[in-house]
Coordinates of C-alpha atoms in Angstrom, one line a residue:
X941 CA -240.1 -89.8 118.5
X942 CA -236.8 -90.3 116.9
X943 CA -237.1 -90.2 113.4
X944 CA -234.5 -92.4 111.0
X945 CA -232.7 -90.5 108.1
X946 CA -234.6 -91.2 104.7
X947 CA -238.0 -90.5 106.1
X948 CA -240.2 -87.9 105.4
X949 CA -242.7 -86.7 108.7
X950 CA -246.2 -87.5 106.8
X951 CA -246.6 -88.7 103.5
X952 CA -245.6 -86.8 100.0
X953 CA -244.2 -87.4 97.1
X954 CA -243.1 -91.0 95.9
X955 CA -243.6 -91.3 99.8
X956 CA -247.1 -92.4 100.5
X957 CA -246.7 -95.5 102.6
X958 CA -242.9 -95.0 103.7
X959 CA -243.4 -92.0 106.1
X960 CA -242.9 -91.7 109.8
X961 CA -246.7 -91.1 110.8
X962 CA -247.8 -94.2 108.5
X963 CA -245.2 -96.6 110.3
X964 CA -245.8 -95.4 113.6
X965 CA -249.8 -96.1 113.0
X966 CA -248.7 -99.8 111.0
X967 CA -246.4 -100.5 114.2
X968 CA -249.1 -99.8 116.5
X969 CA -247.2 -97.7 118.4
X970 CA -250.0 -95.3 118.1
X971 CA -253.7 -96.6 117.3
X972 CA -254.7 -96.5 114.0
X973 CA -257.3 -94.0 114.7
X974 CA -255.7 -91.8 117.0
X975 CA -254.6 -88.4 116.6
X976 CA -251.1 -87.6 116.2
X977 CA -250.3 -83.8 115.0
X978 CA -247.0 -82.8 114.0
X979 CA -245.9 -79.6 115.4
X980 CA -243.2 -78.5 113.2
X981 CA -240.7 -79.7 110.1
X982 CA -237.9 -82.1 109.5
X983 CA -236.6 -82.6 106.3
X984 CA -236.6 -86.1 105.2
X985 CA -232.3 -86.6 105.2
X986 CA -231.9 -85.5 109.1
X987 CA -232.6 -87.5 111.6
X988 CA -233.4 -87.1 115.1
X989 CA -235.9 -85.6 117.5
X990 CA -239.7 -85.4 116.2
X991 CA -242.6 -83.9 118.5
X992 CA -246.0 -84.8 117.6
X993 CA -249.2 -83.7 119.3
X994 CA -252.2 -85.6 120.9
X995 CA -254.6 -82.5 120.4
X996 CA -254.9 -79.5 118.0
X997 CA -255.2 -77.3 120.7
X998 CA -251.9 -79.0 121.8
X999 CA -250.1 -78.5 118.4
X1000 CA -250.9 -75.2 118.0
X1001 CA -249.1 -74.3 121.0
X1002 CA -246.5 -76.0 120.4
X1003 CA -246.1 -74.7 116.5
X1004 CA -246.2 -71.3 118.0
X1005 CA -243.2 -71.9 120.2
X1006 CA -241.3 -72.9 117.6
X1007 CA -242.3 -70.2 115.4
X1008 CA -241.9 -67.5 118.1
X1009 CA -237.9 -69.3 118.6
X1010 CA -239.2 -69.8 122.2
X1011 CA -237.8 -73.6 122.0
X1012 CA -234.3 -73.9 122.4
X1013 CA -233.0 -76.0 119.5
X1014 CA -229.6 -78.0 119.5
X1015 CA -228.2 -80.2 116.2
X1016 CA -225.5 -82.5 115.6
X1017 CA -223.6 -82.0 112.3
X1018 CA -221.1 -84.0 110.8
X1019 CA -218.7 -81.5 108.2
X1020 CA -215.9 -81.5 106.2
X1021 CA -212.6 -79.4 107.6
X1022 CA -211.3 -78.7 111.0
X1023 CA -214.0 -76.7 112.1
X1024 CA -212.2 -75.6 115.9
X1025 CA -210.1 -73.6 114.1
X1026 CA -212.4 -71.2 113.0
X1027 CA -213.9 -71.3 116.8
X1028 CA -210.2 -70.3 117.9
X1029 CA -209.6 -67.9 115.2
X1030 CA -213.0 -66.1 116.0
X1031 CA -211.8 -66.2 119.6
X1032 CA -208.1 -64.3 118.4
X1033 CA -210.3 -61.7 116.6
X1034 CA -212.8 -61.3 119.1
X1035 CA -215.3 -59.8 115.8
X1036 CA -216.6 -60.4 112.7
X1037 CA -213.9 -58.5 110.9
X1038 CA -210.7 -59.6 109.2
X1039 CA -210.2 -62.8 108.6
X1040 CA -213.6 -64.5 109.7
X1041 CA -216.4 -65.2 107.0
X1042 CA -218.9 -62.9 106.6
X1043 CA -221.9 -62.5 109.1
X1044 CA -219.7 -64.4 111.8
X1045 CA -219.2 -63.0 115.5
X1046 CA -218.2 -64.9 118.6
X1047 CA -220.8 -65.5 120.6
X1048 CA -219.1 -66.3 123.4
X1049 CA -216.1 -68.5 124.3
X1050 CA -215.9 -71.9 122.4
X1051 CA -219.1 -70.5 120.1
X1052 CA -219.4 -68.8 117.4
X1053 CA -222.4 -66.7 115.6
X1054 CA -223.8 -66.4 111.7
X1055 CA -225.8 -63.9 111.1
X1056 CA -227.7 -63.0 108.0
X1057 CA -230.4 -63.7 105.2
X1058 CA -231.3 -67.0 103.9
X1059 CA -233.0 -66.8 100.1
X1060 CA -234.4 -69.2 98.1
X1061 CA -232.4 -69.2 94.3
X1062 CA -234.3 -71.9 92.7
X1063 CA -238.1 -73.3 93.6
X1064 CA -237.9 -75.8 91.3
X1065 CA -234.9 -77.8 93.1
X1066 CA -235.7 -75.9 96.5
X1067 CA -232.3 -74.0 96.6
X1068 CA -231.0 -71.7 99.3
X1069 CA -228.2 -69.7 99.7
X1070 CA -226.8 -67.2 102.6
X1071 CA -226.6 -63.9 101.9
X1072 CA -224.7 -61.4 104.7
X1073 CA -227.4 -58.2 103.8
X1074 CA -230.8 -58.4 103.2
X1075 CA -230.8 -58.0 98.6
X1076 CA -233.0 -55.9 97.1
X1077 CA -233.5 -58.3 93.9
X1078 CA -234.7 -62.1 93.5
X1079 CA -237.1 -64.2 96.2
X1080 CA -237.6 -62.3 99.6
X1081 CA -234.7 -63.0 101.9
X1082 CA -235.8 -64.0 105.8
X1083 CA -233.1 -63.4 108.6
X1084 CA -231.6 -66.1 109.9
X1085 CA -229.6 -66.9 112.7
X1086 CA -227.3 -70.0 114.2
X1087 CA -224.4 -70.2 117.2
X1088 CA -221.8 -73.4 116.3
X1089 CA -219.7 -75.2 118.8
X1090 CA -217.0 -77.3 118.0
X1091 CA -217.4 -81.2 119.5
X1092 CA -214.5 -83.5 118.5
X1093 CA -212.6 -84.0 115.6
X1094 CA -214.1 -87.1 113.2
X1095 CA -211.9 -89.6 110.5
X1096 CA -211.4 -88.0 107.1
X1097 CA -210.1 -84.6 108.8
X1098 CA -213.5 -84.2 109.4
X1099 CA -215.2 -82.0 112.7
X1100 CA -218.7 -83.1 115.1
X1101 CA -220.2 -79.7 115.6
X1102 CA -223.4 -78.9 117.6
X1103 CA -225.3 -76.1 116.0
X1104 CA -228.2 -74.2 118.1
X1105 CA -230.4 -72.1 115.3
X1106 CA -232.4 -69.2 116.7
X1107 CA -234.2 -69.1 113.5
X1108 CA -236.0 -71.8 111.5
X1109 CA -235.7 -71.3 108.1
X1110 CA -235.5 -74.2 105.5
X1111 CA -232.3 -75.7 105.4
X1112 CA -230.7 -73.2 107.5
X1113 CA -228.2 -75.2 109.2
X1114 CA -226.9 -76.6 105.9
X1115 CA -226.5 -73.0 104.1
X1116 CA -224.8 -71.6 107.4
X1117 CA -222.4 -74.6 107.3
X1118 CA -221.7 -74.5 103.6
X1119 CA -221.2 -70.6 104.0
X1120 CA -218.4 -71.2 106.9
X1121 CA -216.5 -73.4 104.5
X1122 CA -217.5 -76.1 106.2
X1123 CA -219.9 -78.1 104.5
X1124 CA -221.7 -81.4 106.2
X1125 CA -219.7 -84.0 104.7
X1126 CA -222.4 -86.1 102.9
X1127 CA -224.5 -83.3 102.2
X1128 CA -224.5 -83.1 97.9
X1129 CA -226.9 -80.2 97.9
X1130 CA -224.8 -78.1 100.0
X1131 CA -220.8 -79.0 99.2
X1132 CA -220.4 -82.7 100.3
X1133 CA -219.8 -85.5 98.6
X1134 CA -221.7 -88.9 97.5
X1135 CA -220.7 -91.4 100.4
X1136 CA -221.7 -94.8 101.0
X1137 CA -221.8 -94.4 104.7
X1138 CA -222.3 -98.1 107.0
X1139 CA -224.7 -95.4 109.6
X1140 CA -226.2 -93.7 105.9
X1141 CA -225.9 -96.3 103.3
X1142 CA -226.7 -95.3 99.8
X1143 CA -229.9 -96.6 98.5
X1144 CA -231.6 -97.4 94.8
X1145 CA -232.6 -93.9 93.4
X1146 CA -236.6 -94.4 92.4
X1147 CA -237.8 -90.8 91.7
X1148 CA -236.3 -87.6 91.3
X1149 CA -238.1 -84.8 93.5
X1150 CA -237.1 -81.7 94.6
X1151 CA -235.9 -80.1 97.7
X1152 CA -238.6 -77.9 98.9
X1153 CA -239.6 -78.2 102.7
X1154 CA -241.8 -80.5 103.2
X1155 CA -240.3 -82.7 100.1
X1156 CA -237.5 -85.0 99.4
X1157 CA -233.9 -83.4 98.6
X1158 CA -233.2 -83.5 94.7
X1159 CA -229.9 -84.7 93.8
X1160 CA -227.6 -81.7 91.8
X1161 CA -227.5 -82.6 88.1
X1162 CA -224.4 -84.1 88.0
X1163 CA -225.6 -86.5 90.5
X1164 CA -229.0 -87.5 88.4
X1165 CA -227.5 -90.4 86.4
X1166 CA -226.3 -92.4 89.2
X1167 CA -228.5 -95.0 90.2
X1168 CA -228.1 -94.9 94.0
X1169 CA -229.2 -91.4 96.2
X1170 CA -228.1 -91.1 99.9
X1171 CA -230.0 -92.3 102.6
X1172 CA -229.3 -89.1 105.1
X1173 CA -226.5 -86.6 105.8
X1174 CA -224.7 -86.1 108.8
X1175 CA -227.1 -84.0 110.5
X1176 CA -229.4 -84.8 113.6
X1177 CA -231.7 -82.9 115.7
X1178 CA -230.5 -83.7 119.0
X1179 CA -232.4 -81.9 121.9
X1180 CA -235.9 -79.4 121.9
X1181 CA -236.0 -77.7 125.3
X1182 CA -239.8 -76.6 125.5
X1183 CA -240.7 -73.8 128.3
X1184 CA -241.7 -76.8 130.4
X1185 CA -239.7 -80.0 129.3
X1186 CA -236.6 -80.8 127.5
X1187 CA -236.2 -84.1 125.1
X1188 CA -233.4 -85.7 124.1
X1189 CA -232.7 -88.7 121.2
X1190 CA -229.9 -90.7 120.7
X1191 CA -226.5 -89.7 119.6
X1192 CA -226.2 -91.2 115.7
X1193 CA -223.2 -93.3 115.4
X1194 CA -221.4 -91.0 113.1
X1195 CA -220.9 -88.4 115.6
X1196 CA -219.4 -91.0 117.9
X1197 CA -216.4 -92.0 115.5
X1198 CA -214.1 -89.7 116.6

């Protein structure tokens, strides 16, 4: 299923009616008293690719695929800054040293690697941040991992970039991105800005809530005045290759304005 920016998978929060499993079941595209198991997370501002489960049995094997990193994850991002120069200049140095952000390698021609620790800094909002070695203080770090390949360049001076994360953690893509210098462009939790996007428009703010997985993403407090929160960011699960089958959704429009 391809899920729209703005949705959460099942219901929570201020979103008990509003979520993807509800609309599917009030569409009829699945019968109201079928089962339908979600097999692993989403957060509500990305779009894309969601696989859901006839039996238990089903998503349990499934879940544990994506838990073991057995399924072969690919993203669209949408980010601020010319993001092939940091491809090239990882190609020049050939390492993680020098001039290259921490944690970053080239993984192989045209890619590069982020390696490190992703650690959650505040609960409350659900904050993460990257950390290149594991710290002995604060919230348990987990190790995380993502490869980046530059697409095409966007309006704005702005970059497409497909990201392939070996590693699941919350909002992993988002830190790595941010920690690159290259932040998605929308994104205000992680160094975008507020944009009234025509693909993400900007929609009347109900309720604040916070950004924990599994939750809505809280505005920073700057932003909790406005009126208006964003719809999505610029970031889309794109294709799951399972051990057995591969699926594929739609390219989002904003990665096609370049």
């Amino acid at each position: 299923v391809r899920k729209p920016s703005s949705l959460p998978i099942h219901p929570c929060g201020s979103y008990r009616f509003n979520s993807l499993i509800a609309i599917l079941r009030a569409q009829g595209t699945v019968a109201a008293q079928a089962e339908l198991h979600p097999t692993h997370r989403l957060d509500r501002l990305t779009s894309g690719l969601v696989i859901f489960a006839k039996t238990k049995s089903a998503a349990r094997q499934i879940s544990s695929w994506f838990q073991g990193s057995e399924i072969r994850k690919t993203y669209l991002a949408r980010v601020r800054g010319c993001f092939r120069r940091i491809v090239e200049r990882a190609g020049e140095l050939g390492s993680g040293e020098g001039e290259l952000p921490a944690g970053v390698s080239l993984a192989r021609a045209g890619r590069i690697r982020l390696t490190g620790f992703i650690q959650c800094i505040d609960h409350k909002i659900g904050k993460y941040v990257y950390c290149a070695e594991k710290p002995c203080v604060g919230e348990e770090a987990k190790d995380a991992a993502t490869e980046f390949e530059f697409v095409s360049d966007a309006p704005n001076g702005e970059s497409v970039v497909k990201c392939f994360p070996s590693t699941g953690r919350t909002h992993q893509i988002r830190v790595h991105l941010l920690h690159l210098g290259f932040p998605i462009a929308n994104d205000i939790c992680y160094g975008g800005e507020l944009r009234d996007d025509s693909s993400l428009p900007l929609i009347p703010h109900v309720q604040q809530a916070s950004c924990v997985d599994g939750g809505e993403d809280r505005l920073p407090a700057r932003a909790e005045e406005t009126t208006m929160h964003p719809s999505g960011i610029f970031l889309h699960a794109l294709t799951y290759a399972l051990p057995e089958h591969e699926y594929t959704s739609e390219t989002p429009p904003w990665a096609e304005d370049g």
